[in-house]
Short mmCIF file of C-alpha atoms in Angstrom, two decimals:
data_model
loop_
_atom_site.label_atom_id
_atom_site.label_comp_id
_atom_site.label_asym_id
_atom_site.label_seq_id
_atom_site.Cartn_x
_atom_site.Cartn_y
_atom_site.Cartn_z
CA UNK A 1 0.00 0.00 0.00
CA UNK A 2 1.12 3.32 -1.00
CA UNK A 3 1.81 5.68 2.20
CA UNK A 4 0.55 8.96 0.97
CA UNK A 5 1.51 12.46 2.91
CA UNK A 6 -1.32 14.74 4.07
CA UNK A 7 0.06 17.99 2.58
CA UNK A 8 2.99 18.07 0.19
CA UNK A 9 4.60 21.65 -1.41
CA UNK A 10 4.22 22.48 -5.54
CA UNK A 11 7.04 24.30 -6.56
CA UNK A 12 6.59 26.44 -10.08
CA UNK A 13 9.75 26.11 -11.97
CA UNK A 14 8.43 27.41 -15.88
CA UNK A 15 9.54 31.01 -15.49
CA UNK A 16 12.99 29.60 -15.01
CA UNK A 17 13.51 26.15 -16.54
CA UNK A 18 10.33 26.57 -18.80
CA UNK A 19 11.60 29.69 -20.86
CA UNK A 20 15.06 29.00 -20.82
CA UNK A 21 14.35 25.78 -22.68
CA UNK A 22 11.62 27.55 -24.68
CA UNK A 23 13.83 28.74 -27.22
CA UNK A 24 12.61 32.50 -27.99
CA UNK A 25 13.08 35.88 -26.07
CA UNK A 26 10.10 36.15 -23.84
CA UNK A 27 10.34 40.17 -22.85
CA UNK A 28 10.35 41.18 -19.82
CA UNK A 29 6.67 42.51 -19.52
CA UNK A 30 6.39 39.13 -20.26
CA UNK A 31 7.72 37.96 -17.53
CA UNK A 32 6.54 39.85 -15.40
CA UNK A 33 2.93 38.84 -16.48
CA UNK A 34 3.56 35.40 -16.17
CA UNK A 35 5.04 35.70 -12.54
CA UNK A 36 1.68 37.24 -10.94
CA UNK A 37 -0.51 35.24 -13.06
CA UNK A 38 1.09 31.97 -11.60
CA UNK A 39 0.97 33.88 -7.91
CA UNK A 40 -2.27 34.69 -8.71
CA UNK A 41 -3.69 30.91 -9.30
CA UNK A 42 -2.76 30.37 -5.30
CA UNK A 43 1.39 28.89 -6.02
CA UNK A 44 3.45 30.34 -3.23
CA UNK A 45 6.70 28.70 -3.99
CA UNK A 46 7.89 30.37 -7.55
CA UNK A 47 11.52 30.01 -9.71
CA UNK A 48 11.33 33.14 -11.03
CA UNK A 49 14.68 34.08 -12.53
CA UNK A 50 18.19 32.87 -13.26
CA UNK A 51 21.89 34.25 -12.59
CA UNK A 52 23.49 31.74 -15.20
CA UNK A 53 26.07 34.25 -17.24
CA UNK A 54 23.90 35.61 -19.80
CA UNK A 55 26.24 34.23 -22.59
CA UNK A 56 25.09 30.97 -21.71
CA UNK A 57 20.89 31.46 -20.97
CA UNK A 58 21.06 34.80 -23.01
CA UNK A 59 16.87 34.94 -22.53
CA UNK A 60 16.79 34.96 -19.04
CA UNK A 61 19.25 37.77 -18.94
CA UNK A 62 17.21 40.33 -17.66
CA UNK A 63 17.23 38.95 -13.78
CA UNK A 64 17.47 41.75 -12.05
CA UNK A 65 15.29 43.70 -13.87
CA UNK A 66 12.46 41.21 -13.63
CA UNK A 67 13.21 41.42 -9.84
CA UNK A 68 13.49 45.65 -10.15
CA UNK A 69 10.36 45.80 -11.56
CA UNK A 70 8.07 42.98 -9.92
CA UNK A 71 5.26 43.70 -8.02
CA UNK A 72 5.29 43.01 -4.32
CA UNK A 73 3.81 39.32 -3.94
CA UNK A 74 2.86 38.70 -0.26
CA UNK A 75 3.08 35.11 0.56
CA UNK A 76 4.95 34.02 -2.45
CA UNK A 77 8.84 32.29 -1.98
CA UNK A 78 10.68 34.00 -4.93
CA UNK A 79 13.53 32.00 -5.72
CA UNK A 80 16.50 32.35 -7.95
CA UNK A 81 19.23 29.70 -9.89
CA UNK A 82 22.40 30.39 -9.05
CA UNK A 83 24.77 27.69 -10.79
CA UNK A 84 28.09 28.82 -9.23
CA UNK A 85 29.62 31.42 -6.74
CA UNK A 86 29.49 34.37 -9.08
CA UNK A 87 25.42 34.00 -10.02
CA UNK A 88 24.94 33.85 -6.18
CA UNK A 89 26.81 37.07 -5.60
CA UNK A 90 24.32 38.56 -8.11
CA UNK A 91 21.67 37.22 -6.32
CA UNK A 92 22.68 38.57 -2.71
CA UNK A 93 22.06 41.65 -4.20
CA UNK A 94 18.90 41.58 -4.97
CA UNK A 95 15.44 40.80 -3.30
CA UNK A 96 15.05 36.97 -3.80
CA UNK A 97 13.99 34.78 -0.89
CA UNK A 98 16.08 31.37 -1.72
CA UNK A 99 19.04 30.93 -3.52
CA UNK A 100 18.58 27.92 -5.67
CA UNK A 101 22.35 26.19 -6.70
CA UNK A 102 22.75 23.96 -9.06
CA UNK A 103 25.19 20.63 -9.63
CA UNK A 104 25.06 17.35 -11.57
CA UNK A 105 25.87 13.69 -10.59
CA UNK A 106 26.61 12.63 -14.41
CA UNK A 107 30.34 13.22 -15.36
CA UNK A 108 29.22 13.84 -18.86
CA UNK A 109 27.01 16.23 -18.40
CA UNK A 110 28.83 18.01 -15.75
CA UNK A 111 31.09 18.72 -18.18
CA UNK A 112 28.51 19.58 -21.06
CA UNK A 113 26.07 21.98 -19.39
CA UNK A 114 28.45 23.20 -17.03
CA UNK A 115 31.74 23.13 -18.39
CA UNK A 116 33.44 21.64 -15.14
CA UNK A 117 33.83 18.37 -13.22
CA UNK A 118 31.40 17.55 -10.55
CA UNK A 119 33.98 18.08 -7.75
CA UNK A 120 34.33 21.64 -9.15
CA UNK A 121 30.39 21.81 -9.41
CA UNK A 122 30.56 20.99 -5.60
CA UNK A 123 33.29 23.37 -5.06
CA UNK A 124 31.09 26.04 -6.36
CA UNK A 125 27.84 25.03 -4.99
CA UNK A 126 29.42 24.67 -1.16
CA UNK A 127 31.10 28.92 -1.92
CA UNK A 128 27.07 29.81 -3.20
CA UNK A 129 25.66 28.32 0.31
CA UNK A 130 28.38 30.11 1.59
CA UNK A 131 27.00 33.18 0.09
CA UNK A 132 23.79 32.56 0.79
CA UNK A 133 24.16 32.62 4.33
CA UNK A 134 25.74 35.81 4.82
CA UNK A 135 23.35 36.99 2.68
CA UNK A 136 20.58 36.14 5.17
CA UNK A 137 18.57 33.92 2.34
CA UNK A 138 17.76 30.43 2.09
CA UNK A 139 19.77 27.82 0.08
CA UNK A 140 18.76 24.68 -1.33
CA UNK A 141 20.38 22.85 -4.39
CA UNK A 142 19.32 20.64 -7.25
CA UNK A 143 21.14 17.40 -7.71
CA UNK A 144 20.38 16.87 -11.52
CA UNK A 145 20.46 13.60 -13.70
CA UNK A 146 20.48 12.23 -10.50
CA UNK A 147 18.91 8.67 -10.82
CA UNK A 148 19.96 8.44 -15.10
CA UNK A 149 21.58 10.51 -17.84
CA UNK A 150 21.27 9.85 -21.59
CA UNK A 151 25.02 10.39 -21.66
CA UNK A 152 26.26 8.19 -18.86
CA UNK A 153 23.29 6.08 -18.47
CA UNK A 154 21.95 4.88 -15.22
CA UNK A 155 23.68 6.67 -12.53
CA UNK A 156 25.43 4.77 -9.57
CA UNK A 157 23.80 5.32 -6.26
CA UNK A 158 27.04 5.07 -4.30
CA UNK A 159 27.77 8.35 -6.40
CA UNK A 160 24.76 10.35 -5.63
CA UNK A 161 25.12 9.16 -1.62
CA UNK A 162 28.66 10.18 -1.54
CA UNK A 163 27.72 13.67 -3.43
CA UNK A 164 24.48 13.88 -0.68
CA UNK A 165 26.79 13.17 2.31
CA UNK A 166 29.44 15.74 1.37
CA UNK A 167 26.75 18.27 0.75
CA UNK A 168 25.02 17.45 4.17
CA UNK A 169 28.57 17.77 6.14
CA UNK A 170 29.01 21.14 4.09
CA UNK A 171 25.60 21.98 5.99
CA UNK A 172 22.78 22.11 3.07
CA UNK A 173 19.57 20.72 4.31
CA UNK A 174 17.32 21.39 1.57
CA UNK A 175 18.43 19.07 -1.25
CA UNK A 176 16.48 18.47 -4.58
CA UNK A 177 16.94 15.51 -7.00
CA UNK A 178 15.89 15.44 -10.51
CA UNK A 179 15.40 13.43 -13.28
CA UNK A 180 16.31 15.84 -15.77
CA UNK A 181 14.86 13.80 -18.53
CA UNK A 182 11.85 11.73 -16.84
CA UNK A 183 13.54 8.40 -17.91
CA UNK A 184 14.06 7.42 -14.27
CA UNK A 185 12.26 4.12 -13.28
CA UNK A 186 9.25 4.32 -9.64
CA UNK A 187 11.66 1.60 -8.20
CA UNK A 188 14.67 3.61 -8.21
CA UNK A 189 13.11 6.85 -7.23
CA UNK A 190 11.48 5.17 -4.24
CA UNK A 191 14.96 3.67 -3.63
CA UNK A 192 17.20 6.42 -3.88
CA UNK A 193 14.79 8.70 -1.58
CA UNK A 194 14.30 6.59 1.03
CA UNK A 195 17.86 6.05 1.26
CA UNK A 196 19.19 9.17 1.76
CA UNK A 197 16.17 10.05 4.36
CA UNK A 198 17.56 7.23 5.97
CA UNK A 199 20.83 8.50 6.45
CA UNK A 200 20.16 12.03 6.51
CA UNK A 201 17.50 12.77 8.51
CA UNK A 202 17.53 16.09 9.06
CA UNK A 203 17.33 16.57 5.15
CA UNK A 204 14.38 18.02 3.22
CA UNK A 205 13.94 16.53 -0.02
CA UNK A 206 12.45 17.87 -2.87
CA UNK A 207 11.75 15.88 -6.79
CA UNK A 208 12.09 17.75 -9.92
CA UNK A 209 9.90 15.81 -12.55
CA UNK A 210 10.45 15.95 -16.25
CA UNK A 211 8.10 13.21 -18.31
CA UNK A 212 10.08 12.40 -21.26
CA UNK A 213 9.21 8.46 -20.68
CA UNK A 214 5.31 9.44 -19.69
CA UNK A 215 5.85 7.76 -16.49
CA UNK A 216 6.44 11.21 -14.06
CA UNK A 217 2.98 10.32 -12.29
CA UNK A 218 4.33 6.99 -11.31
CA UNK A 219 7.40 7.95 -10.06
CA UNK A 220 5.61 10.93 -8.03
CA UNK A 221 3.84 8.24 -6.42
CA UNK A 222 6.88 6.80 -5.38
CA UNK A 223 8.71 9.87 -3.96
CA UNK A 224 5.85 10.29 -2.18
CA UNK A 225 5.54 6.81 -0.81
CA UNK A 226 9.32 7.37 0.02
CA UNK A 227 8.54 10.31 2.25
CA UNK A 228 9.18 13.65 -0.72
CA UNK A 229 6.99 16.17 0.27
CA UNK A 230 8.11 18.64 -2.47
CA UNK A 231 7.73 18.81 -6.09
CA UNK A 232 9.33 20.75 -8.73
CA UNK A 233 7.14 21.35 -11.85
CA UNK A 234 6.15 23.89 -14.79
CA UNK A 235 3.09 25.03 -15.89
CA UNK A 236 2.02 23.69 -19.18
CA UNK A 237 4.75 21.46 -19.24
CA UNK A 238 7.38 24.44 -20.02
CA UNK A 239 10.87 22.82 -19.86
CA UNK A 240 13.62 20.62 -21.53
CA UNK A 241 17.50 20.99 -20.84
CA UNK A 242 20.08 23.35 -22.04
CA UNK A 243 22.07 20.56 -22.83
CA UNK A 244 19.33 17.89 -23.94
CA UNK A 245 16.59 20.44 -26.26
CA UNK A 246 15.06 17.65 -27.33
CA UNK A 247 13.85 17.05 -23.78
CA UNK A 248 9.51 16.82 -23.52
CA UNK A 249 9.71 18.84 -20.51
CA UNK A 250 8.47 18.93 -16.96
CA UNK A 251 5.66 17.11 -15.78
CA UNK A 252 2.73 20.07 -15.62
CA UNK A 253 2.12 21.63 -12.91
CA UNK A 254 -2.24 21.65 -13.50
CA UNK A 255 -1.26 17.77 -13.95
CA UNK A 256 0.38 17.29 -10.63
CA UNK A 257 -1.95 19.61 -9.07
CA UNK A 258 -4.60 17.47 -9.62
CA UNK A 259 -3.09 14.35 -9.25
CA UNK A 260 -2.60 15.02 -6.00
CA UNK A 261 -5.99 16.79 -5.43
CA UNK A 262 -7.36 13.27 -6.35
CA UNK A 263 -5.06 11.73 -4.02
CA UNK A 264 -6.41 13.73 -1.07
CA UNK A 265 -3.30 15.31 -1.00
CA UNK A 266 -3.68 18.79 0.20
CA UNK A 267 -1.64 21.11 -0.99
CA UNK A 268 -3.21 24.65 -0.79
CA UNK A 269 -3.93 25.20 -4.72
CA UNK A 270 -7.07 24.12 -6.28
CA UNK A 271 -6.71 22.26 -9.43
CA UNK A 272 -9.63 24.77 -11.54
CA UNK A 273 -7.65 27.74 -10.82
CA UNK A 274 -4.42 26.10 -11.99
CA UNK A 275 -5.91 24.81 -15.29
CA UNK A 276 -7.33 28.54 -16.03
CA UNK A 277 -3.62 30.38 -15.45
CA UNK A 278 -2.37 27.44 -17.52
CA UNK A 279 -4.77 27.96 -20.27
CA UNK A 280 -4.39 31.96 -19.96
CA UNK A 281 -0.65 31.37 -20.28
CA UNK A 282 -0.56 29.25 -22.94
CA UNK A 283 -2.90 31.44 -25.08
CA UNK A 284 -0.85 34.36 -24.34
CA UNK A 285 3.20 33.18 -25.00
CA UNK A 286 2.00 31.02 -27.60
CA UNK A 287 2.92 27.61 -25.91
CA UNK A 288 1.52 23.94 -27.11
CA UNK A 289 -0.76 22.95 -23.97
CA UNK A 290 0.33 18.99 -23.86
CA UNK A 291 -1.15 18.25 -19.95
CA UNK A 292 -4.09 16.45 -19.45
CA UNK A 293 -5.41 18.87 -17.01
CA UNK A 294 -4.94 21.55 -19.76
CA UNK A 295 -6.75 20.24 -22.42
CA UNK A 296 -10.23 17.96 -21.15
CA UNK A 297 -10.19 19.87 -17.28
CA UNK A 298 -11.15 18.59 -13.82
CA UNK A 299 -13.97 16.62 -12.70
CA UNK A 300 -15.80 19.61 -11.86
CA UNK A 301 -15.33 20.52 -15.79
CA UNK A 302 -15.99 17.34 -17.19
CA UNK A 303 -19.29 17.04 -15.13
CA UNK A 304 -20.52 20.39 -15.67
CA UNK A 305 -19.94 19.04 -19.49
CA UNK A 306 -21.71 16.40 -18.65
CA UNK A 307 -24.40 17.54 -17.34
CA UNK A 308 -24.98 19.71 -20.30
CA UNK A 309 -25.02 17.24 -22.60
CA UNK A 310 -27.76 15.29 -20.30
CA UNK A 311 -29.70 18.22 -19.95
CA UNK A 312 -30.04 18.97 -24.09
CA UNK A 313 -30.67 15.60 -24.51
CA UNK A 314 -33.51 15.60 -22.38
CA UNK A 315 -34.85 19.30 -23.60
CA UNK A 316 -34.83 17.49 -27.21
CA UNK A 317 -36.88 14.86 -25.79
CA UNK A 318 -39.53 16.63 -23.70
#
């Protein structure tokens, strides 16, 4: 039997990983639009922006002007990427709530999206916490192709726990792993989770789901079952990989929202209001709308439907 939380955390990655996979300049305004609109639909925990060195993510250059110019958004968690020591300096600077770092436990790929090793990753990673905390702001970090990479294949677990444990002794608490593709197997996620809970209990863990295998439902089922509280997604799917563009994307956040809405899972969004910004957002940047959620609704919708289709039936009859 699957042991299912009572409240678990969605975390909206798509004005971060969505548009810097989308492939376009999204202007500011843009942006800025998109950021309230998600806030708006009841998310409080938001990836709004990215320090990467504009040469590399050239359309999410405009940080600290997205940050300048947004609103004040009571309640919400802004948080920021920050993939070495020089994007978190950036960051200290400027009003974002969590510093969000970023390292990878596939050689390959360290050394394709990042241009480094992983022990310089680390390096980097343990000098942004280090930042982060005299900068007053939260730090957490995403441990990516964590479980498999379509360069080095299925990952080694001894790898990721000695990456975990050196992280932990460095003194980050809040540690997220992630797919990166969505070609990671239930088993394994449930594994790898529980493991490091196991050993590191003062840890929060978070999963960031991609569904390039069309599984991410599954294997959110068995983070949860593992103990993951926290979820990592992107409205309307938004998302892919610098490195991998041919990536499907994240699992959608209206899809996860109300997966676990059907799961009796509370987690302080209701799954109409997330389908609407999703719709509203993909009408507006021009984005495909490939979630479930986004294209036939929730059961509210599809009995409303019908219900309509009951009651014109009968009005043809009478």
């Amino acid at each position: 039997m699957i042991q299912l939380p009572a409240r678990a955390i969605i975390t909206e990655v798509g004005p971060r990983d969505g548009l810097q996979s989308l492939g376009r300049w999204v202007p500011t305004e843009e942006k800025l639009w998109l950021i309230q609109r998600l806030a708006a639909a009841g998310i409080t925990e938001i990836e709004a922006v990215s320090f990467a060195h504009p040469r590399f993510i050239p359309d999410l250059r405009d940080a600290e002007e997205v940050l300048e110019r947004l609103p004040p958004l009571p309640g919400v968690n802004l948080r920021g990427l920050v993939p070495n020591a020089r994007g978190a300096e950036r960051a200290a600077t400027t009003r974002v709530d969590e510093m969000v770092g970023l390292i990878t436990a596939s050689v390959a790929y360290s050394a394709l999206n990042q241009n480094t090793t992983i022990e310089g990753a680390l390096e980097q990673a343990i000098l942004a916490l280090r930042i982060a905390e005299r900068a007053g702001k939260r730090f957490s970090l995403g441990l990516g192709m964590a479980f498999w990479c379509p360069l080095d294949g299925l990952i080694p677990e001894e790898r990721v726990m000695a990456i975990v444990a050196r992280l932990y002794d460095a003194g980050l608490r809040d540690l997220m792993l992630a797919g990166s593709l969505g070609f990671e197997d239930p088993p394994t996620v449930r594994a790898r989770f529980a493991r490091i809970l196991d050993r590191h209990k003062g840890m929060t863990l978070c999963y960031h789901v991609h569904d390039q295998a069309g599984i991410a439902a599954a294997n959110v089922l068995a983070a949860l079952d593992a103990g993951v509280t926290r979820f990592e997604v992107s409205i309307c799917g938004l998302g892919g990989g610098v490195a991998t563009p041919e990536a499907i994307g994240n699992m959608p956040t209206e899809d996860l929202t109300q997966m676990l809405e059907l799961c009796g899972v509370e987690t302080g969004l209701e799954s109409g209001a997330v389908i609407t910004a999703a719709r509203e957002i993909a009408a507006r940047l021009a984005l495909a709308l490939p979630s479930r959620a986004g294209q036939h609704g929730n059961r509210a919708e599809a009995l409303a439907k019908g219900q309509a289709k009951l009651a014109a039936k009968q009005g043809k009859s009478a």
